[in-house]
PDB file of C-alpha atoms and ligand atoms in Angstrom:
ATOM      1  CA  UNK V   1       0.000   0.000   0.000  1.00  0.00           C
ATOM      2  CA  UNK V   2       1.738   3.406  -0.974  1.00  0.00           C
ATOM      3  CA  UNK V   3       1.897   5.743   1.887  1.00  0.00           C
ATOM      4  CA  UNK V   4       1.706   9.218   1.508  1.00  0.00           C
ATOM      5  CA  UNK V   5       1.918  12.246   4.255  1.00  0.00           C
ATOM      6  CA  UNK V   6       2.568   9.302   6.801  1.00  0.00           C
ATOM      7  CA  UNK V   7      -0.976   7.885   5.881  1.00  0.00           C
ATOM      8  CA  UNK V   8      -1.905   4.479   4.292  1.00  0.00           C
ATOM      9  CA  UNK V   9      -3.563   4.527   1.118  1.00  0.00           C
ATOM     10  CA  UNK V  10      -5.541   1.922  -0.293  1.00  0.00           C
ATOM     11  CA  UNK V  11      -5.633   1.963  -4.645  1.00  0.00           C
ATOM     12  CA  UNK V  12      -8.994   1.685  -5.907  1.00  0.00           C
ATOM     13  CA  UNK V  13      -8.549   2.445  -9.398  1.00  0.00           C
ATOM     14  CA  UNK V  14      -4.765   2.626 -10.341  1.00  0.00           C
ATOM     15  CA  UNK V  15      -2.987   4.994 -13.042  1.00  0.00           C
ATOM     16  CA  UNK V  16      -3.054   2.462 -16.180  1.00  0.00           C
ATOM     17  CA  UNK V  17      -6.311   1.056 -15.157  1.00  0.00           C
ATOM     18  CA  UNK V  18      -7.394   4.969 -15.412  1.00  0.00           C
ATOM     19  CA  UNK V  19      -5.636   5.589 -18.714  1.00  0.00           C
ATOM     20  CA  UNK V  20      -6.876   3.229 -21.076  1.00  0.00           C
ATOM     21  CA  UNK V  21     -10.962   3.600 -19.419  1.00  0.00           C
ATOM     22  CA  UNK V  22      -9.968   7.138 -20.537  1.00  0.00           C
ATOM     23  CA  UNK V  23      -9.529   6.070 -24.357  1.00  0.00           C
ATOM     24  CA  UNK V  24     -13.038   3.968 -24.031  1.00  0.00           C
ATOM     25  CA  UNK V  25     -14.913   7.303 -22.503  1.00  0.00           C
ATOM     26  CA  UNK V  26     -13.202   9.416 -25.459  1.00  0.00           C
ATOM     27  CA  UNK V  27     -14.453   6.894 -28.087  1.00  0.00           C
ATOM     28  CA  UNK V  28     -17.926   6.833 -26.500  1.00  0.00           C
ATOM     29  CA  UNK V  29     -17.831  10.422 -26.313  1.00  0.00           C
ATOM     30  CA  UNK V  30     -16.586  10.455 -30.406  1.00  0.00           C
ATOM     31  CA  UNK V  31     -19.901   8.534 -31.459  1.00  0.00           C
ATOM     32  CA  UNK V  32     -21.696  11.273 -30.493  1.00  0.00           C
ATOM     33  CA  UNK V  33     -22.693  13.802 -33.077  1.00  0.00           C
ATOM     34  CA  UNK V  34     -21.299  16.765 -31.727  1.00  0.00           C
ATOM     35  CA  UNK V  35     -21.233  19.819 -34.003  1.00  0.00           C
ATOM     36  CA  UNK V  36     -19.088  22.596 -31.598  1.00  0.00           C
ATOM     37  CA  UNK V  37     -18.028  21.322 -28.547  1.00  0.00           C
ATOM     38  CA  UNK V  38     -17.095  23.048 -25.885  1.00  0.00           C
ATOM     39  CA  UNK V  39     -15.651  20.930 -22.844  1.00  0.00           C
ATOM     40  CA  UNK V  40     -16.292  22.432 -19.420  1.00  0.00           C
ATOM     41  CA  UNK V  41     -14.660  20.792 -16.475  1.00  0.00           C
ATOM     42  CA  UNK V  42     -15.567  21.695 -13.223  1.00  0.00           C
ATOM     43  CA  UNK V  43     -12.764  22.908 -10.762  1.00  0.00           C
ATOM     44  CA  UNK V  44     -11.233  22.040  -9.232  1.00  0.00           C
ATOM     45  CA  UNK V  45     -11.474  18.179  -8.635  1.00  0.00           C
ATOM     46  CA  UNK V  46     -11.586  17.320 -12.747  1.00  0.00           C
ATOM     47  CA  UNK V  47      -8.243  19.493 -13.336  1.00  0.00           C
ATOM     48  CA  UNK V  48      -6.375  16.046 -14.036  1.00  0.00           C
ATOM     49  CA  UNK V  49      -9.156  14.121 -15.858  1.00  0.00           C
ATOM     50  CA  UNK V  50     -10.264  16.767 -18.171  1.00  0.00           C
ATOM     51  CA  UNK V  51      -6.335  16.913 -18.608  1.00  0.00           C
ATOM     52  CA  UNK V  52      -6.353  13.365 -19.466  1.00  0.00           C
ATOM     53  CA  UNK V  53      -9.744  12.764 -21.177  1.00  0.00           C
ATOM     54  CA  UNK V  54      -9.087  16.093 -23.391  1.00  0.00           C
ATOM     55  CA  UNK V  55      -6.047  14.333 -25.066  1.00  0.00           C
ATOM     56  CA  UNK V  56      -7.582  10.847 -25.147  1.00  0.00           C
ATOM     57  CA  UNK V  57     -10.014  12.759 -27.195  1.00  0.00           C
ATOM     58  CA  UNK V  58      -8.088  13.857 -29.726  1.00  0.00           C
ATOM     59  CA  UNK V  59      -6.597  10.514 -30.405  1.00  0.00           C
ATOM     60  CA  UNK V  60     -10.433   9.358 -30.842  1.00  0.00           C
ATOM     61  CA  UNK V  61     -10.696  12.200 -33.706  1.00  0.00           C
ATOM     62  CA  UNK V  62     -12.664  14.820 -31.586  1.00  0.00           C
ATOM     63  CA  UNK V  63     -11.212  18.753 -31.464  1.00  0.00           C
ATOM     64  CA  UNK V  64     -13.478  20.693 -28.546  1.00  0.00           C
ATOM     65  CA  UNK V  65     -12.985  23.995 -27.043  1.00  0.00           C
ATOM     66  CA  UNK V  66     -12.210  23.901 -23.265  1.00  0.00           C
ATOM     67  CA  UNK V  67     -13.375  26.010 -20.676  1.00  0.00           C
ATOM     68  CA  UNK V  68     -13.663  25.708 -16.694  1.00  0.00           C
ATOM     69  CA  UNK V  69     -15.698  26.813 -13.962  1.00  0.00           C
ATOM     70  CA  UNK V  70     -15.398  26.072 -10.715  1.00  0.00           C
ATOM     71  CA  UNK V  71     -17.767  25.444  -8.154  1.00  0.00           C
ATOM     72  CA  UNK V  72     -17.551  25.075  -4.334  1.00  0.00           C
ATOM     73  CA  UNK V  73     -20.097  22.434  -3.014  1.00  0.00           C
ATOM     74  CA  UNK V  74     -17.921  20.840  -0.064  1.00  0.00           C
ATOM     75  CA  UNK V  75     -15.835  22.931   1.759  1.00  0.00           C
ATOM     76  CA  UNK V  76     -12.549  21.774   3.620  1.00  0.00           C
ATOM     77  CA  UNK V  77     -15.463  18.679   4.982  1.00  0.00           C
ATOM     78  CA  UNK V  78     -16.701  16.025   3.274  1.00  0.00           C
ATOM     79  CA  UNK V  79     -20.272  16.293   3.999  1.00  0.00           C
ATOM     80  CA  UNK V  80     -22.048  17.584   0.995  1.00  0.00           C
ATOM     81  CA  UNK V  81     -23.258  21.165   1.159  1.00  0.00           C
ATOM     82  CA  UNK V  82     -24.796  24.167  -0.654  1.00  0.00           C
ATOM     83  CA  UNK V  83     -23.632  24.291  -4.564  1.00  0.00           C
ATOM     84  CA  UNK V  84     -21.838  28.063  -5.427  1.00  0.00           C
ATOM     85  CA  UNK V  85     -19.667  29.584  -8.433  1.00  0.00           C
ATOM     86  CA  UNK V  86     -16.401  30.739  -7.416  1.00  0.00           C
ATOM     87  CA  UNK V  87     -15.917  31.274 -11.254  1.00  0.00           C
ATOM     88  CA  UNK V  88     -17.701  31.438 -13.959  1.00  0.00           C
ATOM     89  CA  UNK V  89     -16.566  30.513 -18.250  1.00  0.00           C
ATOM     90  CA  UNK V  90     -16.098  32.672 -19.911  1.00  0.00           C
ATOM     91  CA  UNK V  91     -17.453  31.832 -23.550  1.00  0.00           C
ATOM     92  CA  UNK V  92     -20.829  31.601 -24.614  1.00  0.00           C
ATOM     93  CA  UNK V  93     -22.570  28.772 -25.084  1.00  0.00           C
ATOM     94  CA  UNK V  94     -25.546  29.941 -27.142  1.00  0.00           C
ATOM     95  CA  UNK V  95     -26.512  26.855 -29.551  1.00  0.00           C
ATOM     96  CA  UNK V  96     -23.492  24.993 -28.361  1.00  0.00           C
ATOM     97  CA  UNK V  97     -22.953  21.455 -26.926  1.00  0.00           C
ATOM     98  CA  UNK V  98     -21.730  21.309 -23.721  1.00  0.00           C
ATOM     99  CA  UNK V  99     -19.959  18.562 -22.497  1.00  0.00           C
ATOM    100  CA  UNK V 100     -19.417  18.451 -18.815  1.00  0.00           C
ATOM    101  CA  UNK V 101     -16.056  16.575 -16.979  1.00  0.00           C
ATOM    102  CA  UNK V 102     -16.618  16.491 -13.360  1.00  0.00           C
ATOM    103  CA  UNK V 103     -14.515  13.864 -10.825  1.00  0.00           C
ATOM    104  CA  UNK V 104     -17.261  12.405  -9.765  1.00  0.00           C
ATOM    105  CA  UNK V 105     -20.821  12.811  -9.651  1.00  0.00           C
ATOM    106  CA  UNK V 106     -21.987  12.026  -5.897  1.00  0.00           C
ATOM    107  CA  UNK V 107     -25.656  13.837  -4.595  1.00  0.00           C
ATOM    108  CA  UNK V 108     -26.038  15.533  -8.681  1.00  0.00           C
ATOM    109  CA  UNK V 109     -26.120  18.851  -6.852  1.00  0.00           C
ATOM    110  CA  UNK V 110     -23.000  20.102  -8.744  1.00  0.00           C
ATOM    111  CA  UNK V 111     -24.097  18.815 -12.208  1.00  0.00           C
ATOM    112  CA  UNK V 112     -27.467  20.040 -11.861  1.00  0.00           C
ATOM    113  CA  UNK V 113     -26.608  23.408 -11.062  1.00  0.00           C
ATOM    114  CA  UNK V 114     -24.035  23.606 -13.723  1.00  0.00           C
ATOM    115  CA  UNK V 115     -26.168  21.823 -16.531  1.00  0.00           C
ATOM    116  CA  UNK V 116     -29.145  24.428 -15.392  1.00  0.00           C
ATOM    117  CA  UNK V 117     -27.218  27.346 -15.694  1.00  0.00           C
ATOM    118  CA  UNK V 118     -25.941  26.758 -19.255  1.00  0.00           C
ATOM    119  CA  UNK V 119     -29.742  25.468 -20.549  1.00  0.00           C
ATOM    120  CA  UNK V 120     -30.662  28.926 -19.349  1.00  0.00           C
ATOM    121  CA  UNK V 121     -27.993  30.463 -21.524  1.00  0.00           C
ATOM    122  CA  UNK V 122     -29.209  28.426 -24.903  1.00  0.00           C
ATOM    123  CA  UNK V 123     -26.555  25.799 -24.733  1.00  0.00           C
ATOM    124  CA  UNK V 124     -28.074  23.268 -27.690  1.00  0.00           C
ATOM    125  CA  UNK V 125     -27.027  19.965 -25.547  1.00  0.00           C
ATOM    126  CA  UNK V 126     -25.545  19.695 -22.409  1.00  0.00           C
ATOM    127  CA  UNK V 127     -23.957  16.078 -21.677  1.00  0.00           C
ATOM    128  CA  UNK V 128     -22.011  15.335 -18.625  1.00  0.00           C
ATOM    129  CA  UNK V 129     -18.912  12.869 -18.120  1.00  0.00           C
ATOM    130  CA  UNK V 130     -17.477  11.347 -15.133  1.00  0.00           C
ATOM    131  CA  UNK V 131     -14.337   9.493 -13.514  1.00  0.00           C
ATOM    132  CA  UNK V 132     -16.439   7.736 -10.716  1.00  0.00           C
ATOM    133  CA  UNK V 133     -20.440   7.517 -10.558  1.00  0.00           C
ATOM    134  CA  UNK V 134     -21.197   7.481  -6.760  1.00  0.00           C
ATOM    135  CA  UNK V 135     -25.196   6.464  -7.376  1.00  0.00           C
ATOM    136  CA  UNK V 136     -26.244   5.272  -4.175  1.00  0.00           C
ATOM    137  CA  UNK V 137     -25.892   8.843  -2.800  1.00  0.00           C
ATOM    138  CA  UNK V 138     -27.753  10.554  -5.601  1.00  0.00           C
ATOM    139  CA  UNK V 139     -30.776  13.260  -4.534  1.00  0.00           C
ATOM    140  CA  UNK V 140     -30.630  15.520  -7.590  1.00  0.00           C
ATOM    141  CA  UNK V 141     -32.377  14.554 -10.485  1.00  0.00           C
ATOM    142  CA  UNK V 142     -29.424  14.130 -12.808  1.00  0.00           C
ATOM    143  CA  UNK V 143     -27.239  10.838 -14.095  1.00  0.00           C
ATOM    144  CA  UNK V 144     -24.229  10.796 -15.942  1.00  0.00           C
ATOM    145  CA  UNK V 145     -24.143  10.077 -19.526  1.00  0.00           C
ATOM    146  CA  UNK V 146     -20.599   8.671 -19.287  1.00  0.00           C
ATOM    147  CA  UNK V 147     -18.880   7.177 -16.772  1.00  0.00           C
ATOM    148  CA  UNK V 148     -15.379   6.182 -16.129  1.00  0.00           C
ATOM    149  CA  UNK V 149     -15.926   3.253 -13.066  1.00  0.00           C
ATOM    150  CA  UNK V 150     -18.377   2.771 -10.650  1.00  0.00           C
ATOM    151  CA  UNK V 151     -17.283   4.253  -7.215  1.00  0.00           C
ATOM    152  CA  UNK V 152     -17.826   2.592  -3.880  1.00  0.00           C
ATOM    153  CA  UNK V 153     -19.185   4.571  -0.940  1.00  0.00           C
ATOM    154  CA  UNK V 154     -16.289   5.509   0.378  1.00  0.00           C
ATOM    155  CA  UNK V 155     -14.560   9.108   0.413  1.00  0.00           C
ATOM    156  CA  UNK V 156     -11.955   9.076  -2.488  1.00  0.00           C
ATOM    157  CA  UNK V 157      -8.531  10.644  -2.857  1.00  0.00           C
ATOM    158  CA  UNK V 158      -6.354  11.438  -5.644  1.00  0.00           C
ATOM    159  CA  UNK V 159      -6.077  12.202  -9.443  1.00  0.00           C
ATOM    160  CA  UNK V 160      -7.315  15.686  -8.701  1.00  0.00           C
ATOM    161  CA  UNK V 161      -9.424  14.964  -5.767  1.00  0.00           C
ATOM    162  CA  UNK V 162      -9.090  16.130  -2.285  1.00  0.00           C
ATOM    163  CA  UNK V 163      -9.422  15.694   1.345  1.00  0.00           C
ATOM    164  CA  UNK V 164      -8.930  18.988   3.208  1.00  0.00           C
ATOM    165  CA  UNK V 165      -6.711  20.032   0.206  1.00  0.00           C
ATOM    166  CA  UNK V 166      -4.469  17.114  -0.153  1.00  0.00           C
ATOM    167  CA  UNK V 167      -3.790  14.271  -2.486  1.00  0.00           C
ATOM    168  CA  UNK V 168      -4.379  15.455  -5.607  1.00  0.00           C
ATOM    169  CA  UNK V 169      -1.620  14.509  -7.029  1.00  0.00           C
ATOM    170  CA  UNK V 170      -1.844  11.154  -6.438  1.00  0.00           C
ATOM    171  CA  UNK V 171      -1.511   9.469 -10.116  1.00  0.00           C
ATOM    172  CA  UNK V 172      -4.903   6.722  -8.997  1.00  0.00           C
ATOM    173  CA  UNK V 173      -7.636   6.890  -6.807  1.00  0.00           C
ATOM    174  CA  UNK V 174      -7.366   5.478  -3.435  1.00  0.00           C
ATOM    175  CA  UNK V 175      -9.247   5.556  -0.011  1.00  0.00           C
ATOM    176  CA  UNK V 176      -6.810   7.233   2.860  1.00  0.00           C
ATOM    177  CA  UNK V 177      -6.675   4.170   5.905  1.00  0.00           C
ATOM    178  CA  UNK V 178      -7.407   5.585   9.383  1.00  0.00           C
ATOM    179  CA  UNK V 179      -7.997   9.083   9.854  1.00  0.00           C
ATOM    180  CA  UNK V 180      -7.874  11.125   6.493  1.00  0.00           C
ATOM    181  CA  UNK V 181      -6.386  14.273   7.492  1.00  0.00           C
TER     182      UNK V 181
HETATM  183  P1  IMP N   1     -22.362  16.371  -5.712  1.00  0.00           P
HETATM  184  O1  IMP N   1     -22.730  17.799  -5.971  1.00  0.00           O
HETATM  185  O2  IMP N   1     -22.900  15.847  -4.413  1.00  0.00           O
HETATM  186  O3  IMP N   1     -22.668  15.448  -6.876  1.00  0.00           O
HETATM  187  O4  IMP N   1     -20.826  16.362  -5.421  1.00  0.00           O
HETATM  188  C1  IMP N   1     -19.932  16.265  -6.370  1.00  0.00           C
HETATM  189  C2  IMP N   1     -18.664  16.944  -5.935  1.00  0.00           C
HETATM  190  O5  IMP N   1     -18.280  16.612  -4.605  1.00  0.00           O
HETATM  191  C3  IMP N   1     -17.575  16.423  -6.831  1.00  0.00           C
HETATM  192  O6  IMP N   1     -17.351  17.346  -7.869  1.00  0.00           O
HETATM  193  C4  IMP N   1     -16.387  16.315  -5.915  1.00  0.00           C
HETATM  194  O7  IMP N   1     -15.607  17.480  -6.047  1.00  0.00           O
HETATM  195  C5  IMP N   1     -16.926  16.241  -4.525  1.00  0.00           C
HETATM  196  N1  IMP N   1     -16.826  14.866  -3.997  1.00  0.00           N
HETATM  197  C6  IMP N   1     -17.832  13.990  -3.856  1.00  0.00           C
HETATM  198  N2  IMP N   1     -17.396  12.821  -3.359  1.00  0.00           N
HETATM  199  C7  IMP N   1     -16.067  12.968  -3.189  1.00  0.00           C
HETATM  200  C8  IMP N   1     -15.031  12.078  -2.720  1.00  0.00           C
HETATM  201  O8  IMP N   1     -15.232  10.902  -2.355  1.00  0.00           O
HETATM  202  N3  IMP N   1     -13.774  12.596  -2.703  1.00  0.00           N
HETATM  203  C9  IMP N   1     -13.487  13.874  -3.115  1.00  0.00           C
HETATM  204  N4  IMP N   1     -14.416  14.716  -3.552  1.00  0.00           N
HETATM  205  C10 IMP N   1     -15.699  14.276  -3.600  1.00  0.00           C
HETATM  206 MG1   MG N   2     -15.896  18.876  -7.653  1.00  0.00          MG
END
């Protein structure tokens, strides 16, 4: 088990495992008949996978615009709280389809607000695609249209996510053993 910050982590999903699901999403993502797509990924958890995905999607043939936003639902916690824009894009998305990247999609309060907000602005589509579906702990009426794995119930670190600001750069996605922070 690597340890990092004197704390045990368990691998869930490792680095190679991660990279070629990546190809699969950007192929899925390529049948899609996309006329001017503009990638959004929501800060900051997705930095890394839009990162990842973005290039995986050129190799599948697809050339999109990227933009971010990012969106505080959490805190320093991990209890899930009150969606709000720290920042917005800053494109229009008139008659546009919007594809968002988020790290995972947990209560569909984040993906709801975000896919909301650009409806209201004329996007033509708005898709979403994430790492790591946590469904059990859905509320909002939202599901992903792709997802990378199905995630356990259990609070995940790494590959751009966070607990309390730490282990993002982990290169997989792991559960910290003991206490997390
Ligand atoms: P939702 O709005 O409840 O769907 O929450 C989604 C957001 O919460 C994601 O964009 C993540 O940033 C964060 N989140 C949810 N579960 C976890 C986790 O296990 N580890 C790290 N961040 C998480
Ligand atoms: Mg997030």
């Amino acid at each position: 088990m690597p340890v990092v910050r004197g704390k045990d982590i368990e691998v869930l999903f490792n680095a190679s495992t991660i990279a070629s699901r990546n190809l699969e999403l950007a192929k899925e993502i390529a049948q899609r008949d996309y006329k001017d797509l503009l990638v959004v990924s929501v800060l900051k958890g997705s930095f890394i996978f839009a990162a990842d995905l973005i290039r995986a999607m050129h190799d599948a043939g697809i050339s999109p615009e990227v933009e971010f936003i990012m969106i505080s639902s959490y805190g320093s916690g991990t209890t899930s709280g009150e969606v709000k824009m720290l920042r917005d894009i800053d494109n229009d998305v008139t008659d546009r389809d919007v594809l968002l990247v988020d790290d995972i999609l947990e209560s569909g309060k984040t993906l709801r607000f975000i896919r909301d907000l650009m409806l209201s602005r004329g996007a033509r589509s708005v898709r979403n695609v994430v790492l790591l579906d946590k469904r059990m702990r859905r509320t909002s009426d939202i599901n992903a249209d792709h997802v990378g794995f199905d995630c356990p119930d259990y609070f995940v670190v790494g590959y751009g996510m966070d607990v309390a600001h730490a282990f993002r750069e982990l290169p997989f996605v792991g559960v910290v053993k003991g206490d997390a922070v």
